[in-house]
Amino acid sequence: MHPAQRRPLIAGNWKMNLTRDGAVALARSVARHAAGACVDVAIFPAFVHIDAVLSALRTDGTEVPVGAQDCSDAPNGAFTGEVSLGMLKDIGCHWVLTGHSERRHVIGETDDIVASKTAAALGAGMTCVLCIGETLDQREGGETDAVNERQLRAALGGISPADMLKLVIAYEPVWAIGTGRTATPDDAQLAHAAVRHVLQDLFGAEMAHRTRILYGGSLKAANAPDLLAKPDIDGGLVGGASLEAGEFGAIIDAAAALAVSA
Ligand code: PEP
């Protein structure tokens, strides 16, 4: 059973997919589905689609947070190709992902870079979804909890309790992202409970209790009910399945059904 203060969150990470029209159409469909649901829903389109998606939702009068998949930690200046938090806020974007595994393992972001972006995002008043998770080698070496703890302590060491109120964690085992392999619900629950334990050590029991920890990694309608039913899994960060309105809607429905029955 999820404590009342941890309202489930289902977030869609669209990565580098869709056209502008496709992103707008998908956003409209997600927002219609999310209206009145007893769970939070957020979407993360590509940078160049955020403005069009926000405008369309504003026109429709629907309210789904639209976030960015990354940000710069610098306020402005000679950083070719980067996008600042000020630019995002200027267009009405107030959510951001940091530390996604593709940025850590494909682009090469270090714990220090993720920490700096997380601090900058929270300092700018954004809601930040900090992604953590172990690689397959690390899992097979029994290092899952140690890796998560290292990534958490690196990113959150300098974060104030007030800023923690705008932080969501996404535990995403790297080997489960985009592979069709998911952690078993029991394994995911163990990892989430260990993450919450680290939060307790860093910020105390109450903060640990209220912070949402999402699961990510090949989450889809078929496996969502079992994963989302676990007590320390407070929603999902969804990649591939968030690109299909029906599939993503079914994950929202699964979270909503569990929230109602809790
Ligand atoms: C993700 O990119 O955050 C993710 C979880 O992807 P997928 O659902 O496709 O595994």
CSV table of C-alpha atoms and ligand atoms in Angstrom, one decimal:
chain,number,residue,atom,x,y,z
A,1,MET,CA,0.0,0.0,0.0
A,2,HIS,CA,1.4,3.4,-0.9
A,3,PRO,CA,1.3,6.1,1.7
A,4,ALA,CA,-1.2,8.8,0.8
A,5,GLN,CA,1.5,11.4,0.4
A,6,ARG,CA,3.2,9.4,-2.3
A,7,ARG,CA,0.8,10.0,-5.1
A,8,PRO,CA,1.9,7.7,-8.0
A,9,LEU,CA,3.6,9.3,-11.0
A,10,ILE,CA,3.7,7.8,-14.5
A,11,ALA,CA,6.2,9.7,-16.7
A,12,GLY,CA,6.8,9.2,-20.4
A,13,ASN,CA,10.4,9.7,-21.7
A,14,TRP,CA,10.0,10.1,-25.5
A,15,LYS,CA,13.8,10.2,-26.1
A,16,MET,CA,14.8,11.3,-29.6
A,17,ASN,CA,11.5,10.2,-31.2
A,18,LEU,CA,8.5,11.7,-33.0
A,19,THR,CA,7.8,14.6,-35.3
A,20,ARG,CA,6.5,17.9,-33.9
A,21,ASP,CA,2.9,17.0,-35.1
A,22,GLY,CA,3.3,13.5,-33.7
A,23,ALA,CA,4.5,14.8,-30.4
A,24,VAL,CA,1.6,17.2,-30.1
A,25,ALA,CA,-1.0,14.5,-31.0
A,26,LEU,CA,0.5,12.1,-28.5
A,27,ALA,CA,0.6,14.8,-25.8
A,28,ARG,CA,-3.0,15.6,-26.4
A,29,SER,CA,-4.0,12.0,-26.2
A,30,VAL,CA,-2.0,11.5,-23.0
A,31,ALA,CA,-3.5,14.6,-21.4
A,32,ARG,CA,-7.0,13.5,-22.2
A,33,HIS,CA,-6.3,10.2,-20.6
A,34,ALA,CA,-4.7,11.7,-17.6
A,35,ALA,CA,-7.5,14.2,-16.9
A,36,GLY,CA,-9.3,13.1,-13.7
A,37,ALA,CA,-6.9,10.2,-13.1
A,38,CYS,CA,-5.9,9.9,-9.4
A,39,VAL,CA,-2.3,9.7,-10.4
A,40,ASP,CA,0.2,12.2,-11.7
A,41,VAL,CA,1.3,12.0,-15.3
A,42,ALA,CA,4.2,13.8,-16.9
A,43,ILE,CA,5.8,13.7,-20.4
A,44,PHE,CA,9.3,14.4,-21.6
A,45,PRO,CA,9.4,15.2,-25.3
A,46,ALA,CA,12.6,16.2,-27.3
A,47,PHE,CA,13.7,19.8,-26.6
A,48,VAL,CA,12.5,21.0,-30.0
A,49,HIS,CA,9.0,19.7,-29.4
A,50,ILE,CA,8.5,21.1,-25.8
A,51,ASP,CA,7.2,24.5,-26.9
A,52,ALA,CA,4.7,23.1,-29.4
A,53,VAL,CA,3.4,20.5,-26.9
A,54,LEU,CA,3.0,23.1,-24.1
A,55,SER,CA,1.2,25.5,-26.5
A,56,ALA,CA,-1.2,22.7,-27.6
A,57,LEU,CA,-2.0,21.6,-24.1
A,58,ARG,CA,-2.5,25.2,-23.0
A,59,THR,CA,-5.0,25.7,-25.9
A,60,ASP,CA,-6.8,22.5,-24.9
A,61,GLY,CA,-6.9,23.6,-21.2
A,62,THR,CA,-5.2,20.4,-20.1
A,63,GLU,CA,-2.5,20.2,-17.5
A,64,VAL,CA,0.1,17.6,-17.8
A,65,PRO,CA,3.6,18.7,-16.8
A,66,VAL,CA,5.9,18.7,-19.8
A,67,GLY,CA,9.6,18.2,-19.0
A,68,ALA,CA,13.0,18.2,-20.7
A,69,GLN,CA,15.2,15.1,-20.9
A,70,ASP,CA,18.3,17.0,-20.0
A,71,CYS,CA,19.6,20.5,-19.2
A,72,SER,CA,22.8,22.4,-18.9
A,73,ASP,CA,24.1,23.3,-15.4
A,74,ALA,CA,25.3,26.6,-16.7
A,75,PRO,CA,23.0,29.7,-16.7
A,76,ASN,CA,24.1,30.9,-20.2
A,77,GLY,CA,27.1,31.5,-22.3
A,78,ALA,CA,29.4,29.8,-24.8
A,79,PHE,CA,28.1,26.2,-24.5
A,80,THR,CA,27.2,25.3,-28.1
A,81,GLY,CA,24.3,22.9,-28.4
A,82,GLU,CA,23.3,23.2,-24.7
A,83,VAL,CA,19.9,24.3,-23.3
A,84,SER,CA,19.7,26.2,-20.1
A,85,LEU,CA,17.2,25.9,-17.3
A,86,GLY,CA,16.3,29.6,-17.8
A,87,MET,CA,15.4,28.8,-21.4
A,88,LEU,CA,13.2,25.9,-20.3
A,89,LYS,CA,11.4,28.0,-17.7
A,90,ASP,CA,11.0,30.8,-20.2
A,91,ILE,CA,8.8,28.5,-22.4
A,92,GLY,CA,6.9,27.1,-19.4
A,93,CYS,CA,8.8,23.9,-18.9
A,94,HIS,CA,9.3,23.2,-15.2
A,95,TRP,CA,10.3,19.5,-15.1
A,96,VAL,CA,13.6,17.9,-16.1
A,97,LEU,CA,15.3,14.5,-16.1
A,98,THR,CA,18.9,14.2,-14.9
A,99,GLY,CA,21.2,11.3,-15.0
A,100,HIS,CA,19.3,9.2,-17.4
A,101,SER,CA,21.3,6.0,-18.2
A,102,GLU,CA,21.7,7.0,-21.8
A,103,ARG,CA,23.3,10.3,-20.8
A,104,ARG,CA,25.5,8.5,-18.2
A,105,HIS,CA,26.5,5.5,-20.4
A,106,VAL,CA,26.1,6.7,-24.0
A,107,ILE,CA,26.9,10.4,-23.7
A,108,GLY,CA,29.4,9.8,-20.8
A,109,GLU,CA,28.0,12.0,-18.0
A,110,THR,CA,29.8,11.4,-14.7
A,111,ASP,CA,28.3,11.4,-11.2
A,112,ASP,CA,29.8,14.9,-10.8
A,113,ILE,CA,28.0,16.2,-13.9
A,114,VAL,CA,24.7,14.6,-12.9
A,115,ALA,CA,25.1,16.1,-9.4
A,116,SER,CA,25.8,19.6,-10.9
A,117,LYS,CA,22.8,19.4,-13.2
A,118,THR,CA,20.5,18.1,-10.4
A,119,ALA,CA,21.6,20.9,-8.1
A,120,ALA,CA,21.1,23.5,-10.8
A,121,ALA,CA,17.7,22.1,-11.7
A,122,LEU,CA,16.4,22.1,-8.1
A,123,GLY,CA,18.1,25.5,-7.5
A,124,ALA,CA,16.1,26.9,-10.4
A,125,GLY,CA,12.9,25.6,-8.8
A,126,MET,CA,12.3,22.8,-11.3
A,127,THR,CA,10.9,19.4,-10.5
A,128,CYS,CA,13.8,17.0,-11.1
A,129,VAL,CA,13.6,13.3,-11.9
A,130,LEU,CA,17.0,11.9,-11.0
A,131,CYS,CA,17.7,8.6,-12.7
A,132,ILE,CA,20.0,6.0,-11.1
A,133,GLY,CA,20.6,2.3,-11.8
A,134,GLU,CA,23.2,-0.4,-12.3
A,135,THR,CA,24.6,-2.0,-15.4
A,136,LEU,CA,24.3,-5.7,-16.1
A,137,ASP,CA,27.9,-6.4,-15.0
A,138,GLN,CA,27.3,-4.5,-11.8
A,139,ARG,CA,24.1,-6.4,-11.1
A,140,GLU,CA,25.8,-9.8,-11.8
A,141,GLY,CA,28.6,-8.7,-9.5
A,142,GLY,CA,26.1,-8.1,-6.7
A,143,GLU,CA,26.7,-4.3,-6.7
A,144,THR,CA,23.2,-3.1,-7.4
A,145,ASP,CA,22.6,-1.4,-4.0
A,146,ALA,CA,26.2,-0.1,-3.8
A,147,VAL,CA,25.9,1.6,-7.3
A,148,ASN,CA,22.6,3.1,-6.5
A,149,GLU,CA,23.9,4.4,-3.2
A,150,ARG,CA,27.0,5.9,-4.8
A,151,GLN,CA,24.9,7.6,-7.5
A,152,LEU,CA,22.4,8.9,-4.9
A,153,ARG,CA,25.0,10.2,-2.5
A,154,ALA,CA,26.9,11.9,-5.3
A,155,ALA,CA,23.8,13.6,-6.7
A,156,LEU,CA,22.1,14.5,-3.4
A,157,GLY,CA,25.0,15.2,-1.0
A,158,GLY,CA,24.6,19.0,-1.4
A,159,ILE,CA,20.8,19.1,-1.8
A,160,SER,CA,18.7,20.9,0.9
A,161,PRO,CA,15.7,19.3,2.5
A,162,ALA,CA,13.5,22.1,0.9
A,163,ASP,CA,14.8,21.2,-2.6
A,164,MET,CA,14.2,17.5,-1.9
A,165,LEU,CA,10.5,18.2,-2.0
A,166,LYS,CA,10.8,18.8,-5.8
A,167,LEU,CA,12.9,15.7,-6.4
A,168,VAL,CA,11.7,12.3,-7.7
A,169,ILE,CA,14.0,9.3,-8.1
A,170,ALA,CA,13.8,6.9,-11.0
A,171,TYR,CA,15.5,3.6,-10.4
A,172,GLU,CA,16.2,2.2,-13.8
A,173,PRO,CA,18.4,-0.9,-14.1
A,174,VAL,CA,20.4,-0.1,-17.2
A,175,TRP,CA,20.1,-3.7,-18.5
A,176,ALA,CA,16.3,-3.3,-18.5
A,177,ILE,CA,16.1,-0.1,-20.5
A,178,GLY,CA,14.8,-0.7,-24.0
A,179,THR,CA,15.7,-4.4,-23.9
A,180,GLY,CA,12.3,-5.9,-23.1
A,181,ARG,CA,13.9,-7.3,-19.9
A,182,THR,CA,12.4,-6.1,-16.6
A,183,ALA,CA,13.5,-6.5,-13.0
A,184,THR,CA,11.2,-8.9,-11.2
A,185,PRO,CA,8.8,-7.1,-9.0
A,186,ASP,CA,10.6,-8.6,-5.9
A,187,ASP,CA,14.0,-7.6,-7.1
A,188,ALA,CA,12.8,-4.1,-8.0
A,189,GLN,CA,11.1,-3.8,-4.6
A,190,LEU,CA,14.4,-4.7,-2.9
A,191,ALA,CA,16.3,-2.1,-4.8
A,192,HIS,CA,13.7,0.5,-4.1
A,193,ALA,CA,13.7,-0.2,-0.4
A,194,ALA,CA,17.5,0.1,-0.4
A,195,VAL,CA,17.2,3.4,-2.2
A,196,ARG,CA,14.7,4.6,0.4
A,197,HIS,CA,17.1,3.5,3.1
A,198,VAL,CA,19.8,5.7,1.7
A,199,LEU,CA,17.4,8.7,1.5
A,200,GLN,CA,16.6,8.1,5.2
A,201,ASP,CA,20.3,8.2,6.0
A,202,LEU,CA,20.7,11.4,4.1
A,203,PHE,CA,17.5,13.3,4.9
A,204,GLY,CA,15.7,11.4,7.7
A,205,ALA,CA,12.7,9.1,7.8
A,206,GLU,CA,10.0,11.6,6.9
A,207,MET,CA,11.7,12.8,3.8
A,208,ALA,CA,12.5,9.2,2.8
A,209,HIS,CA,8.9,8.3,3.3
A,210,ARG,CA,7.5,11.1,1.2
A,211,THR,CA,10.0,10.9,-1.8
A,212,ARG,CA,8.6,9.2,-4.9
A,213,ILE,CA,10.8,6.4,-6.3
A,214,LEU,CA,9.8,5.4,-9.8
A,215,TYR,CA,10.7,2.1,-11.6
A,216,GLY,CA,11.9,2.3,-15.2
A,217,GLY,CA,13.1,-0.4,-17.6
A,218,SER,CA,10.7,-2.0,-20.1
A,219,LEU,CA,7.7,-1.1,-18.1
A,220,LYS,CA,4.5,-1.8,-20.1
A,221,ALA,CA,0.8,-2.5,-19.6
A,222,ALA,CA,1.4,-6.2,-19.1
A,223,ASN,CA,3.9,-5.9,-16.2
A,224,ALA,CA,2.8,-2.6,-14.7
A,225,PRO,CA,0.3,-4.0,-12.2
A,226,ASP,CA,2.7,-6.4,-10.5
A,227,LEU,CA,5.6,-3.8,-10.4
A,228,LEU,CA,3.4,-0.9,-9.3
A,229,ALA,CA,1.8,-2.9,-6.6
A,230,LYS,CA,5.1,-3.1,-4.7
A,231,PRO,CA,5.1,-0.9,-1.6
A,232,ASP,CA,8.2,1.1,-2.5
A,233,ILE,CA,7.5,1.5,-6.2
A,234,ASP,CA,5.6,4.8,-6.6
A,235,GLY,CA,5.1,4.9,-10.3
A,236,GLY,CA,7.1,4.5,-13.5
A,237,LEU,CA,9.4,6.2,-15.9
A,238,VAL,CA,8.4,4.7,-19.3
A,239,GLY,CA,10.4,4.8,-22.5
A,240,GLY,CA,9.3,2.7,-25.4
A,241,ALA,CA,5.8,2.1,-24.2
A,242,SER,CA,5.1,5.8,-23.7
A,243,LEU,CA,5.2,6.3,-27.4
A,244,GLU,CA,1.9,4.4,-27.9
A,245,ALA,CA,-1.0,6.3,-26.4
A,246,GLY,CA,-3.0,3.1,-25.7
A,247,GLU,CA,-0.1,1.3,-24.0
A,248,PHE,CA,0.8,4.4,-21.9
A,249,GLY,CA,-2.8,4.9,-21.0
A,250,ALA,CA,-3.0,1.3,-19.8
A,251,ILE,CA,0.0,1.9,-17.5
A,252,ILE,CA,-1.7,5.0,-16.1
A,253,ASP,CA,-4.9,3.0,-15.6
A,254,ALA,CA,-2.9,0.3,-13.8
A,255,ALA,CA,-1.4,2.8,-11.4
A,256,ALA,CA,-4.8,4.5,-10.9
A,257,ALA,CA,-6.5,1.1,-10.1
A,258,LEU,CA,-3.9,0.3,-7.5
A,259,ALA,CA,-4.1,3.8,-6.0
A,260,VAL,CA,-7.9,3.5,-5.7
A,261,SER,CA,-7.6,0.1,-4.0
A,262,ALA,CA,-4.9,1.2,-1.6
B,1,PEP,C1,13.7,5.0,-20.1
B,1,PEP,O1,14.2,5.4,-21.1
B,1,PEP,O2,13.7,5.7,-19.1
B,1,PEP,C2,13.1,3.7,-20.1
B,1,PEP,C3,12.7,3.1,-19.0
B,1,PEP,O3,13.0,3.1,-21.4
B,1,PEP,P1,12.1,1.7,-21.7
B,1,PEP,O4,10.8,1.8,-21.0
B,1,PEP,O5,12.0,1.7,-23.2
B,1,PEP,O6,13.0,0.6,-21.2
